[in-house]
Amino acid sequence: MRFFGFAPSQDRLAGAAPLAIMQSATLAHGDSAVAKKSRAKFDPEAFLAKADGGVTISKYRKGQVVFAQGDPADSVLYIREGRVKIAVVSDQGKEAVVAFLKAGDFIGEGCLTGRPRRISTARALEDSVISRVDKATMARILRDQPNFSERFTAHLLARTIRVEEDLVDQLFNSSEKRLARALLLLANFGKDGKQEPVIAKVSQETLADMIGTTRSRVSHFMNKFRQLGYVDYNGDLEVHSSLLDAVLHEKPQIKMPR
């Protein structure tokens, strides 16, 4: 099968991103049991709800801007409920989707490095509840609360790894395979936690922005995925585990140096 446009015998890095998904899926069923048990001991949402000042909880309607590119970077936000899209707009007006974040993720942590302005726009993809922690309070909590600091550090490391995977994906994978990976990530396949095969409506334009291709190409690939039984969509989008199987089946093995 040459579904993703290359033969399994080719020695290239295009399998790096699917490999990460496969490794995450394996950990989610075995080696991460200790990590999950450790995380269960500390609930950042409950902790922030009891913080002594500096924290506000707000509700955002679907489509509402949480913060805009160019706004003062004066707080870190924690998503309690819902999903948020992070996007950047160039001087020429072209938008690039950076990430989709969900409940349990932090946003705007760049303010802690001294960055004075937001470099992206965060918009609620669905009705969401978000805790806003002002910069001074966040710095104090990280300094004084080791459990919270550990959780926040784990978040930063996961985001860094994701950015590296995205870069490899853009450099080495075909647009078809980038779309497959984006759908798997949106559906939470290979993550610690419950898979969410039904994705809230995401436009083909947004998917095209995510993977750096045109809407017509996304439409072509989505029709192909549906015909092969990898996805279903009628308003909402449902991603089947067979898509993950297809990605992993086509993954060339990365040879380790001797």
mmCIF file of N, CA and C in Angstrom, residues 48 50-57 74-77 131-141:
data_model
loop_
_atom_site.group_PDB
_atom_site.id
_atom_site.type_symbol
_atom_site.label_atom_id
_atom_site.label_comp_id
_atom_site.label_asym_id
_atom_site.label_seq_id
_atom_site.Cartn_x
_atom_site.Cartn_y
_atom_site.Cartn_z
ATOM 1 N N LEU A 48 -5.968 26.239 41.492
ATOM 2 C CA LEU A 48 -6.154 27.629 41.077
ATOM 3 C C LEU A 48 -7.456 28.208 41.606
ATOM 4 N N LYS A 50 -8.626 27.784 44.415
ATOM 5 C CA LYS A 50 -8.431 28.156 45.818
ATOM 6 C C LYS A 50 -7.269 29.123 46.021
ATOM 7 N N ALA A 51 -6.664 29.578 44.933
ATOM 8 C CA ALA A 51 -5.501 30.471 45.047
ATOM 9 C C ALA A 51 -5.892 31.765 45.748
ATOM 10 N N ASP A 52 -4.935 32.324 46.459
ATOM 11 C CA ASP A 52 -5.168 33.529 47.255
ATOM 12 C C ASP A 52 -4.973 34.767 46.387
ATOM 13 N N GLY A 53 -5.984 35.119 45.615
ATOM 14 C CA GLY A 53 -5.922 36.325 44.791
ATOM 15 C C GLY A 53 -5.149 36.114 43.500
ATOM 16 N N GLY A 54 -5.358 37.030 42.560
ATOM 17 C CA GLY A 54 -4.619 37.001 41.303
ATOM 18 C C GLY A 54 -5.164 36.059 40.260
ATOM 19 N N VAL A 55 -6.297 35.394 40.567
ATOM 20 C CA VAL A 55 -6.880 34.433 39.629
ATOM 21 C C VAL A 55 -8.339 34.794 39.379
ATOM 22 N N THR A 56 -8.722 34.879 38.114
ATOM 23 C CA THR A 56 -10.121 35.108 37.766
ATOM 24 C C THR A 56 -10.572 34.026 36.797
ATOM 25 N N ILE A 57 -11.833 33.656 36.894
ATOM 26 C CA ILE A 57 -12.403 32.623 36.026
ATOM 27 C C ILE A 57 -13.442 33.281 35.121
ATOM 28 N N ASP A 74 0.153 39.880 30.059
ATOM 29 C CA ASP A 74 0.181 40.142 31.496
ATOM 30 C C ASP A 74 -0.341 38.991 32.335
ATOM 31 N N SER A 75 -0.597 37.821 31.721
ATOM 32 C CA SER A 75 -1.174 36.714 32.483
ATOM 33 C C SER A 75 -0.960 35.391 31.749
ATOM 34 N N VAL A 76 -1.089 34.312 32.521
ATOM 35 C CA VAL A 76 -1.112 32.955 31.980
ATOM 36 C C VAL A 76 -2.532 32.435 32.162
ATOM 37 N N LEU A 77 -3.023 31.701 31.175
ATOM 38 C CA LEU A 77 -4.383 31.202 31.240
ATOM 39 C C LEU A 77 -4.395 29.679 31.284
ATOM 40 N N SER A 131 -9.354 29.977 33.394
ATOM 41 C CA SER A 131 -8.789 30.698 34.541
ATOM 42 C C SER A 131 -7.656 31.590 34.058
ATOM 43 N N ARG A 132 -7.681 32.844 34.461
ATOM 44 C CA ARG A 132 -6.626 33.791 34.115
ATOM 45 C C ARG A 132 -5.805 34.086 35.370
ATOM 46 N N VAL A 133 -4.497 33.813 35.302
ATOM 47 C CA VAL A 133 -3.605 34.014 36.443
ATOM 48 C C VAL A 133 -2.642 35.140 36.097
ATOM 49 N N ASP A 134 -2.686 36.246 36.853
ATOM 50 C CA ASP A 134 -1.796 37.357 36.514
ATOM 51 C C ASP A 134 -0.340 36.947 36.690
ATOM 52 N N LYS A 135 0.542 37.634 35.967
ATOM 53 C CA LYS A 135 1.941 37.222 35.869
ATOM 54 C C LYS A 135 2.618 37.134 37.234
ATOM 55 N N ALA A 136 2.400 38.101 38.090
ATOM 56 C CA ALA A 136 3.043 38.096 39.416
ATOM 57 C C ALA A 136 2.568 36.911 40.248
ATOM 58 N N THR A 137 1.270 36.636 40.190
ATOM 59 C CA THR A 137 0.725 35.503 40.944
ATOM 60 C C THR A 137 1.273 34.192 40.415
ATOM 61 N N MET A 138 1.366 34.073 39.095
ATOM 62 C CA MET A 138 1.885 32.847 38.495
ATOM 63 C C MET A 138 3.336 32.617 38.913
ATOM 64 N N ALA A 139 4.134 33.674 38.913
ATOM 65 C CA ALA A 139 5.536 33.554 39.326
ATOM 66 C C ALA A 139 5.627 33.103 40.780
ATOM 67 N N ARG A 140 4.765 33.659 41.618
ATOM 68 C CA ARG A 140 4.774 33.280 43.045
ATOM 69 C C ARG A 140 4.361 31.829 43.235
ATOM 70 N N ILE A 141 3.322 31.401 42.530
ATOM 71 C CA ILE A 141 2.863 30.017 42.653
ATOM 72 C C ILE A 141 3.935 29.043 42.202
#
